[in-house]
Tab-separated table of C-alpha atoms and ligand atoms in Angstrom:
chain	number	residue	atom	x	y	z
A	1	MET	CA	-16.323	26.014	27.776
A	2	TYR	CA	-12.582	26.514	26.481
A	3	GLN	CA	-11.665	27.097	22.244
A	4	ILE	CA	-8.736	24.080	22.757
A	5	ILE	CA	-8.759	21.079	24.563
A	6	ILE	CA	-5.493	18.966	24.522
A	7	ILE	CA	-5.831	15.771	25.458
A	8	GLY	CA	-1.590	14.526	26.575
A	9	ALA	CA	1.015	16.852	27.790
A	10	GLY	CA	4.122	15.145	25.891
A	11	PRO	CA	5.883	16.670	23.361
A	12	ALA	CA	3.275	16.980	20.835
A	13	GLY	CA	0.272	17.733	23.412
A	14	LEU	CA	2.770	20.879	25.354
A	15	THR	CA	3.505	22.484	21.240
A	16	SER	CA	-0.496	23.037	20.443
A	17	ALA	CA	-0.662	24.860	24.086
A	18	LEU	CA	2.538	26.465	22.734
A	19	TYR	CA	0.973	28.071	19.541
A	20	ALA	CA	-2.414	27.843	21.086
A	21	LEU	CA	-1.959	29.984	24.110
A	22	ARG	CA	0.390	32.639	22.338
A	23	ALA	CA	-2.569	33.004	19.691
A	24	ASN	CA	-4.412	33.919	22.770
A	25	LYS	CA	-6.678	31.192	23.245
A	26	LYS	CA	-7.962	29.471	26.338
A	27	VAL	CA	-6.831	26.192	26.716
A	28	LEU	CA	-7.710	23.056	28.428
A	29	LEU	CA	-4.650	20.862	28.606
A	30	LEU	CA	-5.804	17.241	30.243
A	31	GLU	CA	-2.963	15.324	31.343
A	32	ALA	CA	-3.705	11.588	33.287
A	33	LYS	CA	-0.084	11.164	34.306
A	34	ALA	CA	2.931	13.732	34.619
A	35	TYR	CA	3.350	15.808	31.815
A	36	GLY	CA	6.229	15.000	29.333
A	37	GLY	CA	5.263	11.613	28.212
A	38	GLN	CA	8.181	9.647	27.230
A	39	ILE	CA	10.497	11.936	26.639
A	40	LEU	CA	10.771	11.682	30.377
A	41	THR	CA	12.626	8.038	29.705
A	42	ALA	CA	14.957	9.697	27.467
A	43	ASN	CA	18.957	9.740	29.648
A	44	SER	CA	20.038	11.801	25.941
A	45	VAL	CA	18.601	13.693	23.571
A	46	GLU	CA	21.073	14.544	20.454
A	47	ASN	CA	18.930	14.805	17.610
A	48	TYR	CA	16.928	17.432	17.843
A	49	PRO	CA	18.445	20.683	15.635
A	50	GLY	CA	20.079	23.345	17.940
A	51	ILE	CA	20.585	21.387	21.430
A	52	GLU	CA	23.749	19.529	20.373
A	53	LYS	CA	22.774	17.876	24.419
A	54	ILE	CA	20.230	17.787	26.964
A	55	SER	CA	18.412	15.286	28.750
A	56	GLY	CA	14.573	14.081	27.985
A	57	VAL	CA	13.439	15.545	31.698
A	58	ASP	CA	15.250	18.410	31.199
A	59	PHE	CA	13.889	19.146	27.721
A	60	ALA	CA	9.938	18.689	29.531
A	61	ASP	CA	11.009	20.893	32.269
A	62	GLN	CA	11.534	23.711	29.622
A	63	LEU	CA	8.786	23.049	27.981
A	64	TYR	CA	6.666	22.885	29.942
A	65	HIS	CA	7.836	25.817	31.951
A	66	GLN	CA	7.442	27.737	28.382
A	67	VAL	CA	4.256	26.591	28.065
A	68	GLU	CA	3.835	27.931	32.223
A	69	LYS	CA	4.590	31.400	31.752
A	70	LEU	CA	1.751	31.408	29.397
A	71	GLY	CA	-0.693	30.633	32.148
A	72	VAL	CA	-1.229	26.660	31.156
A	73	GLU	CA	-4.510	25.275	32.626
A	74	ILE	CA	-3.672	21.728	32.906
A	75	LYS	CA	-5.484	18.679	34.460
A	76	TYR	CA	-3.892	15.619	35.345
A	77	GLU	CA	-7.120	13.682	34.790
A	78	THR	CA	-7.757	10.937	33.097
A	79	VAL	CA	-10.189	11.281	29.709
A	80	LEU	CA	-12.691	8.366	29.178
A	81	ARG	CA	-14.435	9.762	26.316
A	82	VAL	CA	-14.805	11.852	23.705
A	83	GLU	CA	-17.755	13.235	21.637
A	84	SER	CA	-18.176	14.115	18.287
A	85	ASP	CA	-19.645	17.793	19.433
A	86	LYS	CA	-16.423	18.386	21.359
A	87	THR	CA	-17.319	17.035	24.603
A	88	VAL	CA	-14.612	15.446	27.087
A	89	ILE	CA	-16.009	13.116	29.827
A	90	THR	CA	-13.057	12.174	31.885
A	91	ASN	CA	-12.776	10.486	36.436
A	92	ASN	CA	-13.482	13.631	37.086
A	93	GLY	CA	-15.713	16.165	34.808
A	94	LYS	CA	-16.801	17.288	31.633
A	95	TYR	CA	-15.743	20.160	29.441
A	96	GLN	CA	-16.146	21.599	26.478
A	97	ALA	CA	-14.603	23.014	23.360
A	98	ASP	CA	-14.474	23.911	19.831
A	99	ALA	CA	-11.927	21.903	18.903
A	100	ILE	CA	-9.995	18.940	20.399
A	101	ILE	CA	-6.203	18.078	19.569
A	102	ILE	CA	-6.039	14.304	20.809
A	103	ALA	CA	-2.196	14.511	21.937
A	104	THR	CA	-1.969	10.736	23.917
A	105	GLY	CA	1.338	9.955	22.343
A	106	ALA	CA	2.077	5.533	23.164
A	107	SER	CA	2.761	3.505	25.890
A	108	ASN	CA	5.160	0.907	27.118
A	109	ARG	CA	4.712	-2.625	24.661
A	110	LYS	CA	4.469	-4.590	27.897
A	111	LEU	CA	5.980	-8.721	27.002
A	112	ASN	CA	2.902	-9.807	28.418
A	113	ILE	CA	4.499	-13.086	30.125
A	114	GLU	CA	3.979	-14.121	33.338
A	115	ARG	CA	4.925	-12.232	36.002
A	116	GLU	CA	5.897	-9.214	34.412
A	117	GLN	CA	3.154	-7.110	36.540
A	118	GLU	CA	4.713	-8.328	39.767
A	119	PHE	CA	8.315	-7.666	38.986
A	120	VAL	CA	7.726	-4.382	37.710
A	121	GLY	CA	8.910	-2.271	40.325
A	122	LYS	CA	10.976	-5.369	41.922
A	123	GLY	CA	14.067	-5.667	39.016
A	124	VAL	CA	11.368	-5.229	35.869
A	125	SER	CA	11.576	-2.173	34.866
A	126	TYR	CA	10.181	0.155	31.463
A	127	CYS	CA	13.351	3.101	32.438
A	128	ALA	CA	16.483	3.244	32.365
A	129	SER	CA	16.496	6.842	33.336
A	130	CYS	CA	14.446	6.474	35.979
A	131	ASP	CA	15.966	3.183	37.336
A	132	GLY	CA	18.958	2.576	36.189
A	133	THR	CA	20.469	4.379	39.275
A	134	PHE	CA	19.590	1.822	41.342
A	135	TYR	CA	21.694	-1.231	39.252
A	136	LYS	CA	24.757	-0.087	40.168
A	137	ASN	CA	27.398	-2.628	39.923
A	138	LYS	CA	24.708	-4.952	39.273
A	139	ILE	CA	23.754	-7.467	36.615
A	140	VAL	CA	20.844	-6.381	34.353
A	141	ALA	CA	19.545	-7.002	30.742
A	142	VAL	CA	18.068	-5.306	28.126
A	143	ASN	CA	15.718	-6.483	26.005
A	144	GLY	CA	14.790	-4.571	22.182
A	145	GLY	CA	16.705	-3.690	19.302
A	146	GLY	CA	15.505	-0.067	18.925
A	147	ASN	CA	16.717	2.677	19.750
A	148	THR	CA	15.339	2.595	23.098
A	149	ALA	CA	16.707	-0.654	23.889
A	150	LEU	CA	20.207	0.223	22.664
A	151	ASP	CA	20.318	3.925	24.192
A	152	ASP	CA	19.308	1.628	27.747
A	153	ALA	CA	22.175	-0.361	27.372
A	154	LEU	CA	24.286	2.155	27.129
A	155	TYR	CA	23.362	4.257	30.080
A	156	LEU	CA	23.147	1.464	31.115
A	157	SER	CA	27.160	0.059	31.367
A	158	GLY	CA	28.277	2.821	32.913
A	159	ILE	CA	26.385	2.060	36.120
A	160	ALA	CA	26.267	-1.616	36.544
A	161	ALA	CA	28.413	-4.071	36.120
A	162	LYS	CA	27.120	-6.178	33.738
A	163	VAL	CA	24.643	-5.716	30.801
A	164	TYR	CA	23.274	-8.316	28.590
A	165	LEU	CA	21.524	-6.802	25.528
A	166	VAL	CA	18.569	-9.304	24.430
A	167	HIS	CA	17.548	-8.950	21.260
A	168	ARG	CA	14.560	-11.152	19.101
A	169	ARG	CA	16.754	-10.689	15.720
A	170	GLU	CA	19.732	-10.442	14.969
A	171	GLU	CA	19.716	-6.753	12.620
A	172	PHE	CA	19.286	-3.953	14.990
A	173	ARG	CA	16.337	-1.030	14.492
A	174	GLY	CA	18.732	1.050	16.241
A	175	GLU	CA	20.997	3.888	15.397
A	176	ASN	CA	24.273	2.385	13.474
A	177	LYS	CA	26.330	4.276	16.012
A	178	THR	CA	25.259	3.716	19.560
A	179	LEU	CA	25.274	-0.144	18.030
A	180	GLU	CA	28.689	0.712	16.931
A	181	GLU	CA	29.689	2.641	21.102
A	182	LEU	CA	27.906	-0.378	22.768
A	183	LYS	CA	30.057	-2.933	20.562
A	184	LYS	CA	33.548	-1.591	21.963
A	185	LYS	CA	32.004	-1.788	26.046
A	186	GLU	CA	33.767	-4.826	27.829
A	187	ASN	CA	31.095	-4.963	30.306
A	188	VAL	CA	28.003	-5.225	27.467
A	189	GLU	CA	27.170	-8.815	26.032
A	190	PHE	CA	24.836	-9.398	23.351
A	191	ILE	CA	22.852	-12.118	22.882
A	192	LEU	CA	21.106	-11.948	19.433
A	193	ASN	CA	18.352	-14.823	18.480
A	194	ALA	CA	16.474	-15.164	21.950
A	195	ASN	CA	13.402	-14.307	23.296
A	196	ILE	CA	12.297	-13.884	26.944
A	197	VAL	CA	9.860	-16.469	28.114
A	198	SER	CA	10.071	-16.594	32.098
A	199	LEU	CA	11.030	-13.664	34.497
A	200	ASN	CA	12.506	-16.229	38.055
A	201	GLY	CA	12.639	-15.304	41.160
A	202	LYS	CA	11.056	-14.977	45.188
A	203	ASP	CA	10.014	-11.629	46.090
A	204	HIS	CA	12.715	-9.727	43.596
A	205	LEU	CA	13.753	-10.690	39.915
A	206	GLU	CA	16.630	-12.703	40.179
A	207	SER	CA	16.935	-14.617	36.084
A	208	ILE	CA	15.204	-14.559	32.806
A	209	THR	CA	14.744	-17.673	30.604
A	210	LEU	CA	15.686	-17.510	27.205
A	211	LYS	CA	14.538	-19.150	24.257
A	212	ASP	CA	16.144	-19.211	20.631
A	213	GLN	CA	15.288	-20.151	17.699
A	214	SER	CA	15.926	-24.142	17.794
A	215	GLU	CA	13.951	-23.952	20.911
A	216	ASN	CA	17.036	-24.148	23.786
A	217	THR	CA	16.071	-22.247	26.230
A	218	ARG	CA	18.916	-20.572	29.095
A	219	GLU	CA	19.135	-19.217	32.401
A	220	ILE	CA	20.842	-16.377	32.673
A	221	SER	CA	20.867	-14.632	36.431
A	222	VAL	CA	19.702	-10.690	36.722
A	223	ASP	CA	19.259	-8.205	39.484
A	224	GLY	CA	17.834	-6.222	36.477
A	225	LEU	CA	15.555	-6.406	32.962
A	226	PHE	CA	14.928	-2.862	31.696
A	227	ILE	CA	12.010	-3.555	28.808
A	228	ALA	CA	12.420	-1.299	26.181
A	229	ILE	CA	10.313	-3.178	22.896
A	230	GLY	CA	8.788	-0.260	21.593
A	231	GLN	CA	5.827	0.822	21.999
A	232	GLU	CA	2.191	0.530	21.595
A	233	PRO	CA	-1.274	3.565	21.736
A	234	LYS	CA	-4.266	3.726	23.449
A	235	ASN	CA	-6.897	4.650	21.496
A	236	GLU	CA	-9.657	2.550	21.549
A	237	ILE	CA	-11.603	5.743	24.545
A	238	PHE	CA	-11.724	7.500	20.869
A	239	SER	CA	-12.708	5.412	18.619
A	240	ASN	CA	-16.233	6.632	18.110
A	241	VAL	CA	-14.539	9.973	17.028
A	242	VAL	CA	-11.625	8.612	14.536
A	243	ASP	CA	-10.157	5.553	12.571
A	244	LEU	CA	-7.838	3.554	13.740
A	245	ASP	CA	-5.449	1.480	11.478
A	246	ASP	CA	-4.809	-2.416	12.619
A	247	LYS	CA	-2.225	-1.652	15.564
A	248	GLY	CA	-4.541	1.232	16.519
A	249	TYR	CA	-2.992	4.137	15.728
A	250	ILE	CA	-5.387	6.813	14.643
A	251	LEU	CA	-5.472	7.622	10.816
A	252	SER	CA	-5.207	10.698	9.819
A	253	GLU	CA	-5.191	11.746	5.592
A	254	ASP	CA	-2.509	14.599	6.236
A	255	GLY	CA	-1.356	14.367	9.704
A	256	VAL	CA	-3.527	16.268	11.039
A	257	HIS	CA	-7.711	15.772	10.954
A	258	THR	CA	-9.619	12.635	12.041
A	259	LYS	CA	-12.668	11.510	10.661
A	260	THR	CA	-14.351	14.378	12.838
A	261	GLU	CA	-14.819	17.918	12.000
A	262	GLY	CA	-13.024	20.053	15.072
A	263	ILE	CA	-10.677	16.735	16.197
A	264	TYR	CA	-7.427	16.873	15.492
A	265	VAL	CA	-4.160	14.187	16.009
A	266	ALA	CA	-0.300	14.990	16.654
A	267	GLY	CA	2.431	13.091	17.736
A	268	ASP	CA	2.558	9.188	18.057
A	269	THR	CA	-0.301	8.360	18.809
A	270	ARG	CA	-1.127	8.477	14.839
A	271	VAL	CA	-0.143	7.066	11.793
A	272	LYS	CA	3.000	8.434	10.643
A	273	LEU	CA	6.511	7.527	8.908
A	274	LEU	CA	9.160	8.248	11.954
A	275	ARG	CA	7.930	8.574	15.718
A	276	GLN	CA	10.297	10.734	17.597
A	277	LEU	CA	10.803	14.304	19.383
A	278	THR	CA	11.145	16.515	15.904
A	279	THR	CA	7.799	15.668	14.561
A	280	ALA	CA	6.445	15.037	17.708
A	281	VAL	CA	6.966	19.249	18.184
A	282	SER	CA	6.527	19.427	14.267
A	283	ASP	CA	2.620	17.620	14.548
A	284	GLY	CA	1.871	19.728	17.497
A	285	SER	CA	2.608	23.387	15.628
A	286	ILE	CA	0.862	22.003	13.003
A	287	ALA	CA	-2.049	20.914	14.410
A	288	ALA	CA	-3.256	23.997	16.767
A	289	THR	CA	-2.820	26.057	13.696
A	290	VAL	CA	-4.513	24.671	11.765
A	291	ALA	CA	-7.173	24.109	14.264
A	292	ILE	CA	-7.144	27.921	15.344
A	293	ARG	CA	-7.907	29.178	11.557
A	294	GLU	CA	-10.298	26.167	10.693
A	295	MET	CA	-12.236	27.949	14.237
A	296	ALA	CA	-11.793	31.471	12.517
A	297	LYS	CA	-13.778	30.228	9.567
A	298	ASN	CA	-16.549	29.059	11.383
B	1	LIG	P1	11.797	0.147	18.308
B	1	LIG	O1	12.023	1.505	17.376
B	1	LIG	O2	9.906	0.228	17.566
B	1	LIG	O3	11.747	-0.953	18.782
B	1	LIG	C1	11.395	-1.973	19.328
B	1	LIG	C2	11.776	-2.865	19.540
B	1	LIG	O4	11.500	-4.064	20.410
B	1	LIG	C3	12.515	-4.181	17.856
B	1	LIG	O5	14.040	-4.099	17.649
B	1	LIG	C4	11.708	-5.442	17.694
B	1	LIG	O6	11.923	-5.982	17.549
B	1	LIG	C5	11.695	-5.803	19.627
B	1	LIG	N1	10.302	-5.847	19.929
B	1	LIG	C6	9.085	-5.378	19.648
B	1	LIG	N2	7.837	-6.430	20.007
B	1	LIG	C7	8.575	-7.422	20.882
B	1	LIG	C8	8.532	-8.196	21.088
B	1	LIG	N3	7.276	-8.916	22.282
B	1	LIG	N4	9.229	-9.623	22.202
B	1	LIG	C9	10.706	-9.191	21.600
B	1	LIG	N5	11.546	-7.579	21.273
B	1	LIG	C10	10.022	-6.841	20.730
B	1	LIG	O7	10.846	0.693	19.631
B	1	LIG	P2	12.031	1.975	20.314
B	1	LIG	O8	13.216	1.850	20.006
B	1	LIG	O9	11.093	1.853	21.693
B	1	LIG	O10	11.813	2.968	19.222
B	1	LIG	C11	10.648	4.309	19.379
B	1	LIG	C12	11.126	5.509	18.420
B	1	LIG	O11	11.301	6.132	18.654
B	1	LIG	C13	11.617	4.697	17.438
B	1	LIG	O12	11.268	5.905	16.330
B	1	LIG	C14	13.601	5.470	17.629
B	1	LIG	O13	13.714	5.193	16.899
B	1	LIG	C15	13.062	6.481	18.720
B	1	LIG	N6	13.958	7.163	19.788
B	1	LIG	C16	14.891	7.338	19.084
B	1	LIG	C17	15.949	7.868	20.278
B	1	LIG	C18	17.036	8.748	19.081
B	1	LIG	O14	16.888	9.202	18.654
B	1	LIG	N7	17.951	8.863	20.655
B	1	LIG	C19	16.382	7.285	21.336
B	1	LIG	C20	14.828	6.161	21.611
B	1	LIG	C21	13.662	5.645	20.466
B	1	LIG	P3	12.498	-6.317	15.398
B	1	LIG	O15	13.111	-5.385	15.595
B	1	LIG	O16	12.403	-7.944	15.373
B	1	LIG	O17	10.738	-5.942	15.506
C-alpha cells in the first residue's frame, strides 16, 4: 500500500516524486523504460530559468539523483490498467494507493510509412543526441519544423557532412533564433513543402523519396534520417478513469484533477498550451501538492 503512485519518471513524474517524498509520503514511481523521459533526447536545454545550459541527459540525471537521495522506490514495469479505486495493474503486479498521478508524457510520432520500423537503428532514428554520433561525416536528413527538428539539424550540422532539413510547410513552428543559426550553416540545405513518402535501401537506409505539393517526387541519398515530427500521448489504457481529447491527451479543467477523485495528471500527457520542461516540472509540483492536501482532508 502506497500513499502516492506516480506513473512515468519524466520531469513531471520525478518532480511529483520530489515534492511527495519531501512531504514524507510513501511513494511508488512506475516507469516502463528509463527515467528522464523525453528530455533525454534534448541535446541542450537553454530555456530553463536559472540554468544557462545543460544537456537533457544531465538534467534528467540530476533530477533523478535528487529524488533517489530522498529514497524513492522506483519499479521499471509497464502499467496495463488503473482502476477508479486507485489500484494500478502492471505487467508484474498490482499496487494500491490513496492517490495516483499520471505523468506518462508522450512518445515520438511516427511517419507511418512503409519500412519505417524496419529501418529503426539501421538509418532511422528519433533521437539526434542519442544516435547523431554514428553519422560523423555522413549525409543525414531531419524531418520536421518544430524546435526539436531545428535543434536536431543544428546539432547534426556539427557532426555530419551534410544535413537536409525536410519540412512539409514553408513556415516553421520552431524558434526563429535557431532557424537563423541554421541558415548560416553551409552544410544545411532546406527542403520545404515536401513530405517523405518512401524509405529506400537494402539492409540499411540508403535514400528517401520526397513528394512536393505538385505531386513531383525526388529521391535523395542519405545515410540517416532523424524523424522529429512531434509527439503523441498513449492514454487509451487510462480511458476508464480519465477523459481524453480527440488527440488522446488527458482533459483536466484545472490542469491537475481528472474526472476520477484521487487520480491526478501532470506534464505533457494532458491538454495544455505549452509542453516544455518548465511546464512539466510545474505540473509535477502542483499535482503532488494538490494530492497531498486532498489526502489530508480525507
Ligand atoms: P512540434 O512543435 O509539435 O512540431 C512538430 C513538427 O513536425 C511540425 O513542424 C509539424 O508540421 C511536423 N509534423 C507533424 N506531423 C508530421 C507528419 N506526419 N509529417 C511531416 N511533418 C509532420 O514538436 P517538437 O518539435 O517535437 O516540439 C514539441 C514541444 O517541445 C514544443 O512545444 C517545442 O517547443 C518543445 N521543444 C522545445 C525545445 C527548446 O525550447 N529548446 C526543444 C525541443 C522541443 P506543421 O508545422 O506543418 O504542423
